[in-house]
Amino acid sequence: MAEFVTSAATDIASSALERTEMIVQPTWLVMFSWAVLFVGLASTAVVVVDQFIFGYRQPVKVMEIVWPATALYLGPAAVLAYRKWGRPQSPRWLDRHGKPPRSSRHAPTIIQTCHCATHCTLGVIIATPITYGVGLEIFGSTLWPEVVGDYVGAVALGVAFRYSAEAHTGGRRAWAAMRKFFRSDLLTVSVFELALLGWLALMHFLVFHEALRPGSPVFWLIIQVGLIIGFFAAWPPTSLLIRRGVKTELLGTPQ
């Protein structure tokens, strides 16, 4: 009996050790993840300070969310894009410098992609901790609740963004916001989410074997990479919608 208890205790300890080893990431990867996260947060802080402290407010208010959210995953590249195309749209900049500089022909597509990508970015940030915190599982995995939560969150935020910019009142305002979102943004958001969630599934099942959790910086590094992949995946459908005149309200783009 004593031998059986000893053997069982050894097996349990061995199993616990294996699980611990499974979730421990290489030191270099953890440090690299912290560094990338710091760069993203610092880039976001630069944009926020420029808008709200230095007074370069955006004429389209939703862009005051879009630019900082974009900086979370594109980092300094988003800061450069903001200073090139976002800052010159502010009344403060126009008062000081007059007419904004000529923009690249790609500017409307990039900015519109950033706009739709923000729905997905905020959806991930909000939905992921909730699904993991509650401990939801579908088919024995935490990934599928995250997939559902991220997509639903992105759609809900997209409609909310449209609602905030809608001029109608009452029930007409909500209906107009949903109609504009489903007509102009749903395709881009869906392609973005498909690319993001495909990347997450690859990392979740084949690389980290479901070991990552939101408490790990490596988890958020994987999210950042997925957001970048989603951004480039969403670029072509955004460009297509603009060329076909579906996206006619080019929010925050240079005129």
XYZ file of C-alpha atoms in Angstrom:
255
model
C 0.000 0.000 0.000
C 2.825 2.367 0.914
C 4.543 1.604 -2.378
C 1.302 2.358 -4.277
C 0.891 5.724 -2.503
C 4.532 6.588 -3.132
C 4.203 5.662 -6.796
C 1.018 7.711 -7.201
C 2.626 10.713 -5.525
C 5.647 10.397 -7.812
C 3.404 10.261 -10.899
C 1.469 13.338 -9.779
C 4.665 15.254 -9.079
C 6.095 14.197 -12.432
C 2.920 15.274 -14.230
C 2.931 18.638 -12.483
C 6.582 19.113 -13.392
C 5.855 18.316 -17.041
C 3.016 20.853 -17.116
C 5.264 23.465 -15.529
C 8.013 22.802 -18.048
C 5.476 22.989 -20.860
C 4.368 26.521 -19.990
C 7.835 27.922 -19.202
C 9.066 29.893 -22.192
C 12.718 30.547 -23.100
C 14.129 33.567 -21.314
C 15.125 35.248 -24.566
C 11.557 34.930 -25.878
C 10.060 36.389 -22.700
C 12.517 39.314 -22.742
C 11.908 39.923 -26.431
C 8.149 39.879 -25.833
C 8.450 42.450 -23.054
C 10.575 44.657 -25.308
C 8.068 44.506 -28.183
C 5.160 45.201 -25.824
C 7.029 48.184 -24.381
C 7.656 49.604 -27.857
C 3.956 49.256 -28.706
C 2.823 50.913 -25.482
C 5.418 53.685 -25.814
C 4.299 54.352 -29.397
C 0.695 54.567 -28.238
C 1.703 56.987 -25.479
C 3.477 59.212 -28.020
C 0.302 59.513 -30.123
C -1.968 60.057 -27.104
C 0.286 62.792 -25.682
C 0.489 64.510 -29.062
C -3.294 64.519 -29.411
C -4.433 65.346 -25.894
C -1.481 67.165 -24.307
C 0.010 69.010 -27.282
C -3.459 69.680 -28.693
C -3.333 68.027 -32.128
C -6.908 66.802 -31.872
C -8.460 64.976 -34.807
C -11.446 66.465 -36.667
C -12.930 62.959 -36.915
C -13.049 62.001 -33.237
C -12.991 58.258 -33.798
C -9.479 58.667 -35.240
C -8.323 59.673 -31.769
C -8.911 56.028 -30.900
C -7.742 54.572 -34.208
C -4.249 56.060 -34.217
C -3.284 55.003 -30.649
C -4.795 51.523 -31.163
C -2.805 51.098 -34.377
C 0.387 52.032 -32.547
C -0.158 49.136 -30.123
C 0.823 46.623 -32.799
C 2.526 48.638 -35.581
C 4.608 50.625 -33.099
C 6.881 53.336 -34.572
C 5.464 52.713 -38.070
C 2.055 53.842 -36.793
C 3.621 56.916 -35.166
C 5.232 57.873 -38.484
C 1.926 57.356 -40.331
C 0.118 59.455 -37.733
C 2.606 62.312 -38.019
C 2.451 62.169 -41.814
C -1.321 61.820 -42.315
C -3.085 62.221 -38.976
C -1.431 65.184 -37.314
C -1.730 67.470 -40.397
C -5.526 67.011 -40.270
C -5.785 68.644 -36.835
C -7.044 72.253 -36.583
C -3.918 73.160 -34.565
C -1.609 71.974 -37.350
C -3.679 73.690 -40.056
C -3.678 76.975 -38.119
C 0.098 76.876 -37.930
C 1.016 75.500 -41.342
C -1.953 76.032 -43.617
C -2.822 73.435 -46.214
C -1.668 69.880 -45.332
C 1.052 68.302 -47.507
C 0.171 66.088 -50.444
C -0.406 62.518 -49.403
C 0.476 59.185 -50.949
C -2.156 57.531 -53.117
C -2.033 54.646 -50.630
C -2.975 56.871 -47.678
C -6.780 56.364 -47.891
C -6.404 52.582 -48.038
C -3.928 52.480 -45.149
C -6.021 54.733 -42.937
C -9.251 52.880 -43.691
C -7.507 49.584 -42.943
C -6.308 51.038 -39.636
C -9.883 52.099 -38.904
C -11.342 48.624 -39.390
C -8.329 46.979 -37.728
C -9.058 48.985 -34.591
C -12.363 47.127 -34.206
C -10.440 43.849 -34.171
C -7.631 45.151 -31.954
C -9.967 46.397 -29.247
C -12.115 43.281 -29.644
C -9.106 41.083 -28.849
C -8.018 43.240 -25.907
C -11.495 43.155 -24.362
C -12.734 39.660 -25.229
C -9.584 37.588 -24.665
C -9.083 38.256 -20.927
C -12.817 37.709 -20.368
C -12.938 34.327 -22.109
C -9.790 33.097 -20.360
C -10.805 34.611 -17.021
C -14.179 32.901 -17.069
C -12.512 29.672 -18.171
C -14.771 29.035 -21.146
C -13.998 26.019 -23.295
C -15.505 24.645 -26.506
C -14.497 21.158 -27.650
C -12.053 21.101 -24.730
C -10.123 24.167 -25.879
C -10.011 27.828 -24.821
C -9.242 28.947 -28.378
C -12.758 28.604 -29.781
C -14.438 30.844 -27.175
C -11.678 33.359 -27.900
C -12.444 33.115 -31.629
C -16.136 33.789 -31.035
C -15.500 36.533 -28.482
C -12.944 38.354 -30.629
C -15.166 38.357 -33.708
C -18.331 39.375 -31.862
C -16.371 42.070 -30.051
C -14.951 43.415 -33.310
C -18.396 43.586 -34.924
C -19.970 45.219 -31.871
C -17.218 47.841 -31.692
C -17.481 48.469 -35.425
C -21.185 49.200 -35.099
C -20.482 51.390 -32.051
C -17.907 53.394 -34.030
C -20.419 53.921 -36.815
C -23.106 54.825 -34.288
C -20.892 57.488 -32.700
C -20.383 59.165 -36.083
C -24.007 58.866 -37.250
C -26.058 62.051 -37.590
C -29.500 60.422 -37.339
C -31.390 60.290 -34.053
C -33.324 57.591 -32.214
C -33.840 54.200 -33.776
C -32.850 55.501 -37.208
C -29.372 56.219 -35.864
C -28.808 52.614 -34.727
C -30.206 51.193 -37.969
C -28.083 53.537 -40.102
C -24.951 52.618 -38.112
C -25.538 48.884 -38.583
C -26.322 49.321 -42.273
C -23.129 51.313 -42.896
C -21.007 48.859 -40.919
C -22.308 45.774 -42.709
C -21.985 47.486 -46.078
C -18.579 49.134 -45.630
C -16.678 47.382 -42.843
C -17.864 43.801 -42.381
C -15.790 42.320 -45.223
C -12.592 43.968 -44.029
C -13.204 43.012 -40.404
C -14.011 39.406 -41.383
C -10.841 39.017 -43.471
C -8.768 40.578 -40.694
C -10.279 38.251 -38.100
C -9.831 35.184 -40.310
C -6.119 35.910 -40.738
C -5.662 36.746 -37.047
C -7.509 33.699 -35.774
C -5.788 31.396 -38.260
C -2.448 32.574 -36.888
C -3.644 32.124 -33.305
C -4.842 28.587 -34.057
C -1.454 27.721 -35.576
C 0.394 29.018 -32.522
C -2.178 27.595 -30.090
C -2.225 24.001 -31.311
C 1.045 23.405 -33.181
C 3.673 25.571 -31.490
C 2.704 26.230 -27.874
C 0.243 23.350 -27.460
C -2.368 25.420 -25.582
C 0.196 26.407 -22.926
C 0.001 30.183 -23.362
C -2.292 32.348 -21.247
C -2.959 36.123 -21.171
C -0.703 36.481 -18.127
C 2.336 35.738 -20.317
C 4.030 38.482 -22.362
C 4.632 35.865 -25.062
C 0.862 35.495 -25.420
C 0.527 39.194 -26.244
C 3.502 39.072 -28.594
C 1.652 36.381 -30.536
C -1.434 38.621 -30.535
C 0.630 41.558 -31.847
C 2.053 39.482 -34.681
C -1.448 38.248 -35.497
C -2.730 41.834 -35.643
C 0.029 42.744 -38.093
C -0.856 39.726 -40.242
C -4.520 40.691 -40.082
C -3.696 44.272 -41.096
C -1.955 43.187 -44.298
C -4.636 40.602 -45.034
C -7.331 43.297 -44.726
C -5.504 45.729 -47.026
C -6.665 44.223 -50.378
C -10.408 44.075 -49.535
C -10.233 47.624 -48.164
C -8.639 48.817 -51.386
C -11.293 46.974 -53.393
C -14.155 48.565 -51.428
C -12.665 52.029 -51.903
C -12.225 51.527 -55.668
C -15.815 50.335 -55.995
C -17.116 53.331 -54.094
C -18.463 51.266 -51.197
C -16.228 53.016 -48.670
C -17.188 56.553 -49.560
C -16.594 58.090 -46.127
C -12.845 58.149 -45.886
C -12.607 58.852 -42.163
C -9.606 60.899 -41.163
C -7.903 60.655 -44.547
C -6.009 63.544 -46.094
C -8.154 65.676 -48.371
